[in-house]
Coordinates of C-alpha atoms in Angstrom, one line a residue:
X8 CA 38.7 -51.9 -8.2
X9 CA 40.4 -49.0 -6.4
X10 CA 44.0 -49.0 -7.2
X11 CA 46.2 -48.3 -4.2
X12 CA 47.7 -44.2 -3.4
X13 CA 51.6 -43.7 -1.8
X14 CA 51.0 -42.9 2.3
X15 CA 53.1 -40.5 4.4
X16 CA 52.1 -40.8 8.1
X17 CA 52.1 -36.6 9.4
X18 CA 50.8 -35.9 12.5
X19 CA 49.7 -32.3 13.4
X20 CA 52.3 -30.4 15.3
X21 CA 49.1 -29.2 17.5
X22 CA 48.2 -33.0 17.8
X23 CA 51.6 -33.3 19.4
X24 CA 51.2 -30.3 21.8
X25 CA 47.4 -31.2 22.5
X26 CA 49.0 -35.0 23.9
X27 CA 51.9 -32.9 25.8
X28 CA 49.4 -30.7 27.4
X29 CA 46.7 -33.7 28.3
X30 CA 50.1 -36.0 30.0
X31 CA 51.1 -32.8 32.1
X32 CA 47.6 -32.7 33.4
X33 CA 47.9 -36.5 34.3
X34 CA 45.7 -37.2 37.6
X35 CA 47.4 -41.1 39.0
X36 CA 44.8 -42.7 41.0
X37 CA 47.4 -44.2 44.5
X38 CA 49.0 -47.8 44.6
X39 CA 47.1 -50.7 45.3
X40 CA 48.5 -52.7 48.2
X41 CA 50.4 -56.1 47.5
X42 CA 53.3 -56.2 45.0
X43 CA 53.9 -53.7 42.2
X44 CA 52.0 -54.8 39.1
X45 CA 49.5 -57.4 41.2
X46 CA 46.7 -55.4 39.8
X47 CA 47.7 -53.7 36.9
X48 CA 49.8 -51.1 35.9
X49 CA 52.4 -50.1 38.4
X50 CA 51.9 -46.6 39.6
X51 CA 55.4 -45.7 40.0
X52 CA 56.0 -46.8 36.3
X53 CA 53.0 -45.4 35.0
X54 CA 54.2 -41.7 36.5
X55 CA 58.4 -42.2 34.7
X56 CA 56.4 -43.4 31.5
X57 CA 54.0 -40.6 31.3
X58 CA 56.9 -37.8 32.3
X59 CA 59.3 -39.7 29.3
X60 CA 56.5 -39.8 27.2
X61 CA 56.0 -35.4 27.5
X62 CA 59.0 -34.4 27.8
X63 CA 61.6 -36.5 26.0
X64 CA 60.1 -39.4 23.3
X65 CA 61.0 -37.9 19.8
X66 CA 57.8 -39.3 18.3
X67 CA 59.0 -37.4 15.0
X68 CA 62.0 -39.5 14.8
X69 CA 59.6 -42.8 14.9
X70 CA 57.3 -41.4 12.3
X71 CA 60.5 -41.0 10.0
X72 CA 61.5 -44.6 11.0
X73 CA 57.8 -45.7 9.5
X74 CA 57.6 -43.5 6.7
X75 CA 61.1 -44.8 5.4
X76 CA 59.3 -47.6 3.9
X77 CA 57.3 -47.7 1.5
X78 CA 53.1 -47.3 2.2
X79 CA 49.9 -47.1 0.9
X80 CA 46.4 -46.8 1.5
X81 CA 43.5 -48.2 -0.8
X82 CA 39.8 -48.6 -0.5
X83 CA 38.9 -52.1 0.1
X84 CA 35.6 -53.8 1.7
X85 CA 34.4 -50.5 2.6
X86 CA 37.5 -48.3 4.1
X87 CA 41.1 -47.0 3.6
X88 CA 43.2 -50.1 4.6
X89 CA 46.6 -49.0 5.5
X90 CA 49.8 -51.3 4.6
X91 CA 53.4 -51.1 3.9
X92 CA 54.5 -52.8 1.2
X93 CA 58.5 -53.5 0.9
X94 CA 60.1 -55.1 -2.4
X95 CA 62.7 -57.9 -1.3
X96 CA 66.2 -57.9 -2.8
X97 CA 66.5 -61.1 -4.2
X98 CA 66.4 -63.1 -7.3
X99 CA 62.9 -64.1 -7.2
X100 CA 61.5 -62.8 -4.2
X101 CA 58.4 -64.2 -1.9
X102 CA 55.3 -62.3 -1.1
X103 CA 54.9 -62.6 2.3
X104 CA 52.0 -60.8 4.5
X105 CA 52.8 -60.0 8.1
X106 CA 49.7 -59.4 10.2
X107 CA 50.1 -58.3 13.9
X108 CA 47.3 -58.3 16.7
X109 CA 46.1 -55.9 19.8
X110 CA 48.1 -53.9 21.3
X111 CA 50.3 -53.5 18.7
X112 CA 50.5 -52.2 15.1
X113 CA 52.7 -51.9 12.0
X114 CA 55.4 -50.6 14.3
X115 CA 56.2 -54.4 15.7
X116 CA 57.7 -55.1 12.7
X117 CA 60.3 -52.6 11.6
X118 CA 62.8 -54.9 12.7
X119 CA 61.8 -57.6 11.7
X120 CA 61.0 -56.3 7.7
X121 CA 64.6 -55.8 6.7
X122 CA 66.1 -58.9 7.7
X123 CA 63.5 -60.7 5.6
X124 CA 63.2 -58.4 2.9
X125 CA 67.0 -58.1 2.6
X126 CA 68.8 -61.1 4.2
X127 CA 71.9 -60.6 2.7
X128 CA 72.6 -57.4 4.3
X129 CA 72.4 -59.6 7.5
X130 CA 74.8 -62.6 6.4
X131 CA 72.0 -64.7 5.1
X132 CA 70.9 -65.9 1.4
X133 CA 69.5 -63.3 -1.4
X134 CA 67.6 -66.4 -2.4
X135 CA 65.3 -66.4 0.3
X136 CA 64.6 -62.7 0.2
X137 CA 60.6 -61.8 1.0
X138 CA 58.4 -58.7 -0.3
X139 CA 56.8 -57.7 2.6
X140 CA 53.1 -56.8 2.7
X141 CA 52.2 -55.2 6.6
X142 CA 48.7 -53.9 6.7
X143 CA 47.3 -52.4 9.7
X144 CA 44.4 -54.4 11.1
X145 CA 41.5 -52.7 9.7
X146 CA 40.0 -50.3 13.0
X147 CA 43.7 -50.4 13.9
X148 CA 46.2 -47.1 13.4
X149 CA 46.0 -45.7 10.0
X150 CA 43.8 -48.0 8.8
X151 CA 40.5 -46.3 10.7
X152 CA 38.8 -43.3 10.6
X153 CA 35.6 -42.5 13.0
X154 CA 32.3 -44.3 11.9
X155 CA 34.1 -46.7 9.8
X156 CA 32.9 -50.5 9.4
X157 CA 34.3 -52.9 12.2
X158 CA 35.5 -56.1 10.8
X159 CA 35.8 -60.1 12.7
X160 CA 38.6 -62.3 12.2
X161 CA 37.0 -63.5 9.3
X162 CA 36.3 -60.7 7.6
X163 CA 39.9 -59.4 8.0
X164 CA 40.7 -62.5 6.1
X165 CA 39.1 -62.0 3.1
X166 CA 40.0 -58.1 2.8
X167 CA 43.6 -59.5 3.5
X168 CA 43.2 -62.0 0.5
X169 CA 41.7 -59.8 -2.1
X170 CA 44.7 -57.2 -1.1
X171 CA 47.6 -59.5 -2.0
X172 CA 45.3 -61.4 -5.1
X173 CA 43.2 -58.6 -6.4
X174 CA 44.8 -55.6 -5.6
X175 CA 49.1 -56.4 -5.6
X176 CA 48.4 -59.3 -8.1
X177 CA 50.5 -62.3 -5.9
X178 CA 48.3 -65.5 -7.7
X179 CA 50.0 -67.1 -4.5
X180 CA 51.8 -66.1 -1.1
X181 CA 53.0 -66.5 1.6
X182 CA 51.5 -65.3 5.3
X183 CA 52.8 -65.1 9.2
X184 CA 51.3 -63.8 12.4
X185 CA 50.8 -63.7 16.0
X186 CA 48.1 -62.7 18.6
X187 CA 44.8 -61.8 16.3
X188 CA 47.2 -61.9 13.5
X189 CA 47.5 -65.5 14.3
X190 CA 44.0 -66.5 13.7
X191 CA 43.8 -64.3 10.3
X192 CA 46.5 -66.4 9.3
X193 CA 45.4 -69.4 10.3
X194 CA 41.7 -68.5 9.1
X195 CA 43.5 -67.6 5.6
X196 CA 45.0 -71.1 5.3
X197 CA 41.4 -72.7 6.0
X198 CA 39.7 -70.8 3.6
X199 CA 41.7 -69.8 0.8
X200 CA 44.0 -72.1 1.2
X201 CA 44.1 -71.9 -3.0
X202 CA 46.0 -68.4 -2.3
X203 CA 48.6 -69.8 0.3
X204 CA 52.0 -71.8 -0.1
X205 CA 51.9 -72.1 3.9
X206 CA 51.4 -70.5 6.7
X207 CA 53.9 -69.2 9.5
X208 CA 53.2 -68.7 13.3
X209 CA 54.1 -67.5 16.8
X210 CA 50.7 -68.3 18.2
X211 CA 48.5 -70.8 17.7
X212 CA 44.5 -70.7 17.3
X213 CA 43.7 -73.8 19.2
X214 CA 40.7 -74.4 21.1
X215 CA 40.0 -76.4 24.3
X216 CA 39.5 -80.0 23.5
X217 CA 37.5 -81.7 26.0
X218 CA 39.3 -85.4 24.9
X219 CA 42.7 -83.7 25.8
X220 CA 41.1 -82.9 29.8
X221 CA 39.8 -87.0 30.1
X222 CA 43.1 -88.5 29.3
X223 CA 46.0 -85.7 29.1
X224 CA 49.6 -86.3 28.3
X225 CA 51.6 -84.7 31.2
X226 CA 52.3 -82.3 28.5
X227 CA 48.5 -81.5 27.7
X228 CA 47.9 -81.8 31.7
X229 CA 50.8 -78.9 32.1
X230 CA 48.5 -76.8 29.5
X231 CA 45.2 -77.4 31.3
X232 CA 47.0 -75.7 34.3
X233 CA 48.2 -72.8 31.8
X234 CA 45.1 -72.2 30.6
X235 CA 43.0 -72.4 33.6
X236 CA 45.2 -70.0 35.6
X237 CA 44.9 -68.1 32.3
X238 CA 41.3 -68.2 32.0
X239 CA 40.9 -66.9 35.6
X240 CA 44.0 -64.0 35.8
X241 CA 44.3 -62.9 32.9
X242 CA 41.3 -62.7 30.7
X243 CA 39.5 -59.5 32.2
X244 CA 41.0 -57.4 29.4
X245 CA 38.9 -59.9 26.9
X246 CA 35.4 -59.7 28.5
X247 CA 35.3 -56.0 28.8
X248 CA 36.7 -55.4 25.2
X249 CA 34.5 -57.8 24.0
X250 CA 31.2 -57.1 25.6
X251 CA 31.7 -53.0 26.6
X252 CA 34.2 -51.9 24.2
X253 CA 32.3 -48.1 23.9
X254 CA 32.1 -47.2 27.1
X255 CA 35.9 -48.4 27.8
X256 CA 36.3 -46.2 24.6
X257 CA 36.0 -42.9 26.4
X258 CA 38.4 -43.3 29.2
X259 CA 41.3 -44.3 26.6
X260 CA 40.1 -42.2 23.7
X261 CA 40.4 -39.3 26.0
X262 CA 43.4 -40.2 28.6
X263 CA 46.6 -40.9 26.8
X264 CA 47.7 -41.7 31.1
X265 CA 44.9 -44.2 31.2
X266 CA 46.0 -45.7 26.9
X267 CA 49.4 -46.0 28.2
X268 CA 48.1 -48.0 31.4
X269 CA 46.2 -50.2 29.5
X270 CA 48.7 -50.9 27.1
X271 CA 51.8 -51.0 29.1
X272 CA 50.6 -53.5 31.2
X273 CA 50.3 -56.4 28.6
X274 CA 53.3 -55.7 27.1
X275 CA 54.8 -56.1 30.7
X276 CA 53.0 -59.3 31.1
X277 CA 53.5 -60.9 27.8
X278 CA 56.8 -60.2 26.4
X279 CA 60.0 -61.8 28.0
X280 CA 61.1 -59.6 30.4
X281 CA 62.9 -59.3 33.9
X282 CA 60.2 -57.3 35.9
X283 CA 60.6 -54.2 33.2
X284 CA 59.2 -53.9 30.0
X285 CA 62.2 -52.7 28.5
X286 CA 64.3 -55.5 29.3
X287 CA 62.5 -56.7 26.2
X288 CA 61.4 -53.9 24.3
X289 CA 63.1 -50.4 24.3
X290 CA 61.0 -47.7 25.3
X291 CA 60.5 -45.5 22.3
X292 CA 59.5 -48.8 20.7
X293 CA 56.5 -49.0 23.3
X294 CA 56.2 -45.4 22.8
X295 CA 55.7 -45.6 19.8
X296 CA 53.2 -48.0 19.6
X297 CA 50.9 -46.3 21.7
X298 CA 51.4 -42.9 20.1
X299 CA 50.1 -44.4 17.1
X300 CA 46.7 -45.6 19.4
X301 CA 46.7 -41.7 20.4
X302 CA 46.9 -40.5 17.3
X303 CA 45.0 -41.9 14.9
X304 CA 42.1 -42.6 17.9
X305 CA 42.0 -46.2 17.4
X306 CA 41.7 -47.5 20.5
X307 CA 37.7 -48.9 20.4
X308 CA 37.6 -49.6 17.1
X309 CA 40.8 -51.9 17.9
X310 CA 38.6 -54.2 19.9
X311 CA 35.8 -55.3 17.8
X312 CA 38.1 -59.0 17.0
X313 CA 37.5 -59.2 20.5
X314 CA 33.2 -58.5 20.1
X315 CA 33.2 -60.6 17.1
X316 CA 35.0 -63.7 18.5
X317 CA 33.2 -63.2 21.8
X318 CA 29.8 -63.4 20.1
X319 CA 29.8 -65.3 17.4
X320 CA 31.5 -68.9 16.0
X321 CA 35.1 -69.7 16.3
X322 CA 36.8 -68.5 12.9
X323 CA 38.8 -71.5 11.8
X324 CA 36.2 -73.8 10.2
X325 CA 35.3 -77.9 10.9
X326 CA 38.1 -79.6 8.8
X327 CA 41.1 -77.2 10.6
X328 CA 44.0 -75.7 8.4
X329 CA 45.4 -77.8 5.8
X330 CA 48.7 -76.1 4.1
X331 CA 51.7 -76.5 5.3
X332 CA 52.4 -74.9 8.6
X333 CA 55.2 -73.7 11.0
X334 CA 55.3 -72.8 14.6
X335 CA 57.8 -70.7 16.4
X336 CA 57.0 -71.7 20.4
X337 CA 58.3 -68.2 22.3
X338 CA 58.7 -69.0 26.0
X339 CA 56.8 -66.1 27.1
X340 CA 53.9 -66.7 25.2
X341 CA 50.6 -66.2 26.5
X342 CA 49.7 -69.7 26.1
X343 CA 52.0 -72.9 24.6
X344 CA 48.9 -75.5 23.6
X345 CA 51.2 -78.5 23.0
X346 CA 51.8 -80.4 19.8
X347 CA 49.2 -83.1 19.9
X348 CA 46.6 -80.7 20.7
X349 CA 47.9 -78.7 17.3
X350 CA 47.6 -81.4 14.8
X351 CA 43.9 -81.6 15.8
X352 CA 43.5 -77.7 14.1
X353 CA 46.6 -77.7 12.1
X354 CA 46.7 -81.1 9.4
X355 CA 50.0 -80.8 8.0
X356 CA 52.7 -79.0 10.6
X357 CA 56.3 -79.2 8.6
X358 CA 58.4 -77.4 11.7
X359 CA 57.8 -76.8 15.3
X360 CA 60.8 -75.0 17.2
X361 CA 61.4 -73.7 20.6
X362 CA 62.6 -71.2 20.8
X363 CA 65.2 -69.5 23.5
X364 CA 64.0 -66.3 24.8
X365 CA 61.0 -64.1 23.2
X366 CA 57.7 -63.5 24.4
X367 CA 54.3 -62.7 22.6
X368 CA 55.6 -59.8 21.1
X369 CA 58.6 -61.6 18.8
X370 CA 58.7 -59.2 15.8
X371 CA 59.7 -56.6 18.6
X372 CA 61.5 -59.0 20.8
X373 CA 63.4 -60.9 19.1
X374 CA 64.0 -60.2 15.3
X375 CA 66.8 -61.8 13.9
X376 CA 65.7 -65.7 15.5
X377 CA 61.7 -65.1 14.7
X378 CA 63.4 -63.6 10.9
X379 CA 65.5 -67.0 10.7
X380 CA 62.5 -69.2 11.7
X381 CA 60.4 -67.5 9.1
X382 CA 63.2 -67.6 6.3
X383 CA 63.9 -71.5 7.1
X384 CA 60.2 -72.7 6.9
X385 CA 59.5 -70.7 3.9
X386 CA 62.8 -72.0 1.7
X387 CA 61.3 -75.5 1.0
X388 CA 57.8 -74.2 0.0
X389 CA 59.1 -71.6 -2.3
X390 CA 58.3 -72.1 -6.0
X391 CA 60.6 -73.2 -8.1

């Protein structure tokens, strides 16, 4: 087996100028009529991002803020995957893997990774310290390179599992995600559930149950509404990734404008936020995210999960998820299935909170209460 090589993330300085150069040549298309944002991405925010994107983000000073922690790269299922890997500060700490989803990246959690990796530093217990193992999605960031296989849910799963069993050595651990990182998790405690001492979630991989639209709970009947207004708005994004993911592939591949527009936009509509992304996430922190897209020319390769679910089964198998499960419900979520439809995919549930204020992005969001949520499911399950 290929053992894993230290990673420092060091983009070309011509890279940099090469992005500077495209932004300044930035052609906007005009503003749809109707209400900013009815559409898409506003035009007027597009235009501030792109000029804060060329002439003042320090994308140096975000590379430093990755490369501060500890990375690697090895060669697993046929590529380079890409992960951080932070050792907690405790007596007898946790491995814990974090996977995120699309749009984001590693970046969405360098928040979140010292306050569970070192919660004494932030008033909590040393006990309950994690070692934190981030990849990248495979196809995502620095875990692609041009030509490289594409993997499904599923198959993310089982690179994920032979990383922290085969390759780190964890007999057991512990995993959390949202968005695609959701269903990995989720598809991790179905299938090797052996590997897993629970799982930990701010989404949840449920499917549409045709016994919860015959008799609904007002609860279930407020979801149908969700979902169908979700199904109809806000699914376009889905069908083109997942059925023409090339040829969107050229215009973001070679328009950071039109990568930044595509992106923005579902950060604006997903995280918890006041009519401005950064009323809930800061901009270098969006900036950075997409930078890394640029960079690394990720961008079509990021949506095969999106081909893969769209054309074949659904990746948690018959008999659901069966370890011990917890559920963080963010306000701004995409979706909130309720609780009854849940149990149907998720057997043994052992804390459900709602939470405040967060959105679909709550490793970015909100930190410190998604940190504390992870921290207090985890300290029961813990071996003793």
């Amino acid at each position: 087996m290929s053992k894993p090589t230290p990673f420092t993330l060091n983009i070309d300085d011509a890279q940099i100028a090469d992005l500077r150069e495209r932004l300044a040549r930035t052609r906007f298309p005009d503003q749809a009529p109707d209400a900013a944002w009815t559409y898409g991405t506003d035009v007027s925010y597009l235009k501030d991002l792109v000029a804060d994107w060329r002439d003042r983000f320090d994308w140096r000073a975000q590379e430093a803020r990755l490369n501060a922690l500890p990375q690697f790269k090895v060669r697993l299922h046929g590529i380079d995957l890409h992960y951080l890997q932070v050792p907690g500060r405790g007596p007898k700490p946790l491995p814990l893997l974090l996977s995120h989803g699309w749009p984001g990246s590693v970046f969405e959690f360098l928040e979140l990774i010292p306050r569970l990796t070192d919660p004494a530093r932030f008033g909590g217990d040393a006990a309950d310290a994690f070692t934190v193992i981030a990849p990248s999605l495979p196809g995502y960031g620095l875990s692609f390179t041009p030509g490289q296989p594409r993997f499904s849910v599923e198959q993310i799963a089982d690179a994920f599992a032979e990383l922290m069993t085969g390759v780190l050595g964890y007999p057991r651990f512990a995993a959390q995600g949202g968005d695609w990182g959701a269903f990995i998790t989720s598809r991790l405690g179905a299938v090797h559930a052996d590997k897993l001492v629970g799982i930990h979630l701010n989404l949840l991989a449920v499917r549409r149950d045709p016994k919860m639209l015959a008799a609904p709970t007002p609860e279930e009947a407020r979801f149908a509404d969700e979902l169908a207004h979700w199904l109809k708005e806000e699914t376009g994004y889905q069908w083109i990734q997942g059925t023409r993911p090339q040829t969107l592939a050229f215009g973001l591949t070679d328009s950071p404008a039109g990568l930044a527009a595509w992106i923005a936009e579902k950060f604006r509509a997903w995280s918890d936020n006041d009519g401005m992304i950064e009323d809930a996430i800061s901009r270098d922190h969006l900036l950075a995210n997409i930078s890394l897209y640029w960079f690394t020319g990720a961008i079509g390769s990021s949506f095969w999960p999106y081909v893969a679910r769209m054309h074949g089964p659904w990746p948690i198998p018959d008999g659901g998820v069966r370890v011990p499960m917890g559920y963080a419900q963010f306000p701004r979520e995409i979706l909130k299935p309720p609780r009854s439809l849940a149990e149907r995919m998720y057997t043994d549930i052992r804390r459900w909170s709602v939470m405040p204020r967060g959105g679909h992005f709550a490793a970015m969001e909100q930190p410190e209460a998604l940190a504390r949520e992870i921290v207090e499911f985890f300290r029961p399950l813990r071996p003793r």
